Short mmCIF file of C-alpha atoms and ligand atoms in Angstrom, two decimals:
data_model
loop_
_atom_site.label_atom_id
_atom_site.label_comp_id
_atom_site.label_asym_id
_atom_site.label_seq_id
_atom_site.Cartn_x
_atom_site.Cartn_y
_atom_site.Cartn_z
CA UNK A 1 142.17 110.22 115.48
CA UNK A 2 140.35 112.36 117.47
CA UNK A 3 141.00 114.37 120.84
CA UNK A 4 139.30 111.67 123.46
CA UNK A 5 141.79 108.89 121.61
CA UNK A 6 145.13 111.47 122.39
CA UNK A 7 143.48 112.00 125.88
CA UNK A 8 143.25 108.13 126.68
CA UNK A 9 146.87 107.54 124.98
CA UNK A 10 148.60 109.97 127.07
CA UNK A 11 147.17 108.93 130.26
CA UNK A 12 147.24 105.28 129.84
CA UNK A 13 151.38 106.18 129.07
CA UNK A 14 151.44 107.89 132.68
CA UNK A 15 149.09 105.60 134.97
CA UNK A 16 149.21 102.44 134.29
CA UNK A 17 147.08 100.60 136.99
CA UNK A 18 143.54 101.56 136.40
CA UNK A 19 142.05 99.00 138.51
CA UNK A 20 140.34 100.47 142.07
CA UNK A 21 142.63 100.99 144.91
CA UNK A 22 139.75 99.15 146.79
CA UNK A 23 140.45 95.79 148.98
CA UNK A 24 138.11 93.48 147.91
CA UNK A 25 138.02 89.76 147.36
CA UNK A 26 134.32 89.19 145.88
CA UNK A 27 131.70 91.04 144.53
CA UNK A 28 130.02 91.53 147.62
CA UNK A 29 133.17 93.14 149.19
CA UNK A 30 133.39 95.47 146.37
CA UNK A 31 129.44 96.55 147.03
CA UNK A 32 130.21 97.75 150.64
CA UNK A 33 133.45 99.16 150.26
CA UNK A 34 132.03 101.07 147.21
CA UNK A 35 129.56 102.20 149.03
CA UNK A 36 131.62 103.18 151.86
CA UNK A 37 133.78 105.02 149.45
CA UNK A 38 131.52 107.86 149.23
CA UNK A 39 133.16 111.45 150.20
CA UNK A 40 135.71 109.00 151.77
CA UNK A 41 139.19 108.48 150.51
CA UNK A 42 139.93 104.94 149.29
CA UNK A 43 142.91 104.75 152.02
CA UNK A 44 140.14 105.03 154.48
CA UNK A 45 137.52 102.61 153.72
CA UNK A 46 140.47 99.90 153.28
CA UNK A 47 141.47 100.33 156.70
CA UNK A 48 137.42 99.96 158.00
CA UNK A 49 136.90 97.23 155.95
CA UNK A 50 140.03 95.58 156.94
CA UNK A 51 137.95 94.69 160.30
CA UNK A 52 134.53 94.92 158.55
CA UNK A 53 135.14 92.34 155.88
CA UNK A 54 136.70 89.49 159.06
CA UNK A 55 133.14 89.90 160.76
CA UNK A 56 130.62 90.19 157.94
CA UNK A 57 131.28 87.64 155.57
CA UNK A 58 127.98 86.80 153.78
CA UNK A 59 124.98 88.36 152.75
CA UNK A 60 123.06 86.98 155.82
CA UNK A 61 125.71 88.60 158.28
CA UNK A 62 124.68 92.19 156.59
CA UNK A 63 121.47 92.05 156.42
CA UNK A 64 121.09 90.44 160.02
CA UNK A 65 123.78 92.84 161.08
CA UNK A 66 122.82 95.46 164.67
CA UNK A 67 122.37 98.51 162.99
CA UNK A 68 124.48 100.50 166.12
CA UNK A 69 127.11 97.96 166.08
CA UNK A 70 127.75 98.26 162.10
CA UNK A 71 127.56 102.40 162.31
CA UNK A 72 130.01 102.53 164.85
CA UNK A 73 132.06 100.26 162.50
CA UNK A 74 131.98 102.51 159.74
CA UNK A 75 131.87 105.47 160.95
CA UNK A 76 135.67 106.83 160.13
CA UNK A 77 134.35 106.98 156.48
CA UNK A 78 131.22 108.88 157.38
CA UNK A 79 127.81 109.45 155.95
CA UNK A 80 127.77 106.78 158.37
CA UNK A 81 124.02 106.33 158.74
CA UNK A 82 123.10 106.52 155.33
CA UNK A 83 125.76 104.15 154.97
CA UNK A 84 124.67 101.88 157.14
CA UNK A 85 121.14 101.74 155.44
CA UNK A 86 122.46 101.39 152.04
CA UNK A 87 124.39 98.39 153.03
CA UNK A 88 122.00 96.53 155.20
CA UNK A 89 119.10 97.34 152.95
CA UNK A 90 120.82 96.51 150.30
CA UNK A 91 122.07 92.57 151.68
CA UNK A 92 117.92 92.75 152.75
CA UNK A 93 117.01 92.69 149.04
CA UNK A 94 119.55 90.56 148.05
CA UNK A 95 118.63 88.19 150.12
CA UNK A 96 114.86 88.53 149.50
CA UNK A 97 114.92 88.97 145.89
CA UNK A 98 118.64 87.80 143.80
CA UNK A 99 118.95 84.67 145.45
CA UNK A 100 121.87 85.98 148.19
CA UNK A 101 124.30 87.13 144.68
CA UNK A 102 125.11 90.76 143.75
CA UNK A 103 123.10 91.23 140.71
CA UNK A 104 126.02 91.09 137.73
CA UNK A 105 123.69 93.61 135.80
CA UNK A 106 122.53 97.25 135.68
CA UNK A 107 119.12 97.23 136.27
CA UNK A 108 119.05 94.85 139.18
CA UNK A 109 121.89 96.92 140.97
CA UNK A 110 119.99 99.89 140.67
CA UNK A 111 117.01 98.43 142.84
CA UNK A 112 119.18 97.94 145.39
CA UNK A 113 118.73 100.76 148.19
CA UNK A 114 121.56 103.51 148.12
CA UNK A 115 123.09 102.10 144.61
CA UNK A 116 123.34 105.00 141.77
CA UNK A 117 125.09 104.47 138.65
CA UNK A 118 128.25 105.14 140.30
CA UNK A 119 128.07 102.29 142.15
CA UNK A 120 126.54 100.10 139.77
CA UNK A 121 129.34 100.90 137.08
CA UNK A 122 132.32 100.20 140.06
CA UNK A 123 130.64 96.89 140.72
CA UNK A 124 130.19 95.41 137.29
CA UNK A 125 132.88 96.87 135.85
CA UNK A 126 135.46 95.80 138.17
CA UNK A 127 133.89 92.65 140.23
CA UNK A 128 131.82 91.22 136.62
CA UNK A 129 134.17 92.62 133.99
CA UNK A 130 131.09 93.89 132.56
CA UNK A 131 130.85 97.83 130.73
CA UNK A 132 127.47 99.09 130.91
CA UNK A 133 128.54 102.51 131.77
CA UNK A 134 130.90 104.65 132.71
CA UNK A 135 131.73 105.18 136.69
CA UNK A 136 131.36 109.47 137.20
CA UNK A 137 132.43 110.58 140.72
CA UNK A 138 133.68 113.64 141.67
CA UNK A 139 137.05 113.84 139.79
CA UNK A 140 135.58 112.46 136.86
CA UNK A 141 133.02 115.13 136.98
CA UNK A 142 135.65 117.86 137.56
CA UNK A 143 138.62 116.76 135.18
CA UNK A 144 136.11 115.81 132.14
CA UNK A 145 134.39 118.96 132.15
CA UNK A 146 137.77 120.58 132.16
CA UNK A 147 138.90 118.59 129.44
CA UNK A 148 135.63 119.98 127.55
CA UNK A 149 134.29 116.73 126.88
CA UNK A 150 131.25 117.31 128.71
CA UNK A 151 129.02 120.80 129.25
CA UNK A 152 127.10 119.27 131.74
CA UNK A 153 127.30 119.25 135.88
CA UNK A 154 124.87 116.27 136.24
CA UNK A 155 126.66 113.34 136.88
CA UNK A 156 124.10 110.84 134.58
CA UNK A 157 124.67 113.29 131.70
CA UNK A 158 128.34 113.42 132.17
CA UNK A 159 128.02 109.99 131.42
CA UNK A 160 126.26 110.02 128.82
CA UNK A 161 128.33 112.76 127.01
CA UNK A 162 131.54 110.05 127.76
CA UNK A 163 129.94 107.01 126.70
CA UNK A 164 129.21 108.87 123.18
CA UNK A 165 133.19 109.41 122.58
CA UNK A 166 134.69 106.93 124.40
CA UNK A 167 135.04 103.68 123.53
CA UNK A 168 133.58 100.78 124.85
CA UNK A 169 136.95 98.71 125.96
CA UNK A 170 137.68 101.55 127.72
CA UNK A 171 134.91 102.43 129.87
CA UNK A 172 135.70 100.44 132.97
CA UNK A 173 139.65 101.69 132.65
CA UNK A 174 139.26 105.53 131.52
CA UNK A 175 137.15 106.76 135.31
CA UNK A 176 140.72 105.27 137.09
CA UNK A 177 142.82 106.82 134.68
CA UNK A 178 140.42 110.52 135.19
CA UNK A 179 140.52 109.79 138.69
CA UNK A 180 144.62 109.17 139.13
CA UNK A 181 144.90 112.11 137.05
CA UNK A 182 141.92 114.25 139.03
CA UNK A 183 143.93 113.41 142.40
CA UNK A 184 147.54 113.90 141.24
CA UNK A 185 147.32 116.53 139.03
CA UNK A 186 144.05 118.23 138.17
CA UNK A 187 142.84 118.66 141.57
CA UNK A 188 139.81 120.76 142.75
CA UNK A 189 142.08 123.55 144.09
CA UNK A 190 145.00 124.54 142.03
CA UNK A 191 145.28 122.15 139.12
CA UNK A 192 149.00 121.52 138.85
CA UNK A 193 148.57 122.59 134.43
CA UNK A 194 152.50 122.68 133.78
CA UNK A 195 152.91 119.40 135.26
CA UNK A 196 150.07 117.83 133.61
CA UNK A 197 150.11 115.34 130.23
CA UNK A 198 147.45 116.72 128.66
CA UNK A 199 148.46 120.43 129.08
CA UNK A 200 149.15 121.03 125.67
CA UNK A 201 145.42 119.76 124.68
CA UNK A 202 143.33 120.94 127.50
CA UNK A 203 141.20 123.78 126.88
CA UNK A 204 141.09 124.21 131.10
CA UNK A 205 136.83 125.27 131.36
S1 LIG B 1 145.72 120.83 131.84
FE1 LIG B 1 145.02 121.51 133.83
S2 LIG B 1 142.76 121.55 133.72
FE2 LIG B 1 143.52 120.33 132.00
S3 LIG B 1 143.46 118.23 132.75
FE3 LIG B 1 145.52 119.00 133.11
S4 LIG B 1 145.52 119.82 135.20
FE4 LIG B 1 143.37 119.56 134.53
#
């Protein structure tokens, strides 16, 4: 049994829902409020898209939205422009070139303007059940290079140092469990060590 196995153990013991604390009823939902949930808190976009997801209800409404209207709709998460573009664009394409669906694989999400792996790996993992990778934001980032398992600051090579020792059932699950952990515990100012289940394992880089 190696270390990443006693990592996963422990923390599945201590947080048990590893699902996103995103509101979301279809795949399309969990597209915009992923991509609203960027340098946002989850809390946040759930309260925007509370309103967001009563008016725009299908692809068509996004990418036909008023650009002015929608920023001034999103803008409590901010990055609001960018935002903005990502999401229209993105319902643009759909539209034009998946048939009005979310793609339900990597490759297509990744066209989509805006969408990183991030994204992609939130979206499939959670909305298609599908692992193709492993979701990296910015706990994930922080807490796994902690933990040693990864040298690297680059979020696509983080992931690809995970997806090497973790296994595959758990990629959608261990980001949520990182992340619950990353907010909680291990947080970017004055990890919390003595109150933290890996303590005893953590080499703290
Ligand atoms: S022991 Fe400290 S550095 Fe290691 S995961 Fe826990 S809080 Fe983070």
């Amino acid at each position: 049994v190696g270390k990443i196995d006693d990592v996963i153990k422990r923390l599945e013991k201590k947080y048990t829902n590893t699902k996103t604390a995103l509101k979301y009823s279809n795949p399309l939902e969990l597209l915009v409020a992923t991509i609203l949930s960027a340098q946002c808190t989850d809390a946040t976009v759930n309260k925007v898209t509370e309103t967001l997801f009563k008016k725009y209800k299908t692809v068509d409404d996004y990418a036909m939205a008023d650009v002015q209207e929608f920023e001034k709709q999103i803008y409590s998460t901010g990055f609001y422009k960018n935002k903005t573009k990502s999401i229209i664009g993105s319902a643009k394409m759909i539209r034009k070139k998946f048939k009005n669906k979310v793609p339900d694989n990597m490759e297509d999400l990744l066209e989509l303007p805006g969408v990183a792996r991030k994204t992609a790996n939130v979206v499939l993992g959670e909305a298609f059940g599908k692992s193709e990778g492993i979701v990296v934001d910015t706990h994930v980032k922080r807490v796994a290079f902690r933990l040693g398992l990864t040298k690297n600051k680059n979020p696509e090579k983080i992931e690809q140092d995970l997806i090497k020792i973790i296994p595959k059932d758990k990629w959608i699950g261990f980001p949520f469990l990182i992340i619950k952990l990353g907010r909680e515990v291990c947080t970017a100012k004055n990890p919390q060590h003595n109150k933290c289940v890996l303590n005893d394992i953590c080499p703290k880089k």
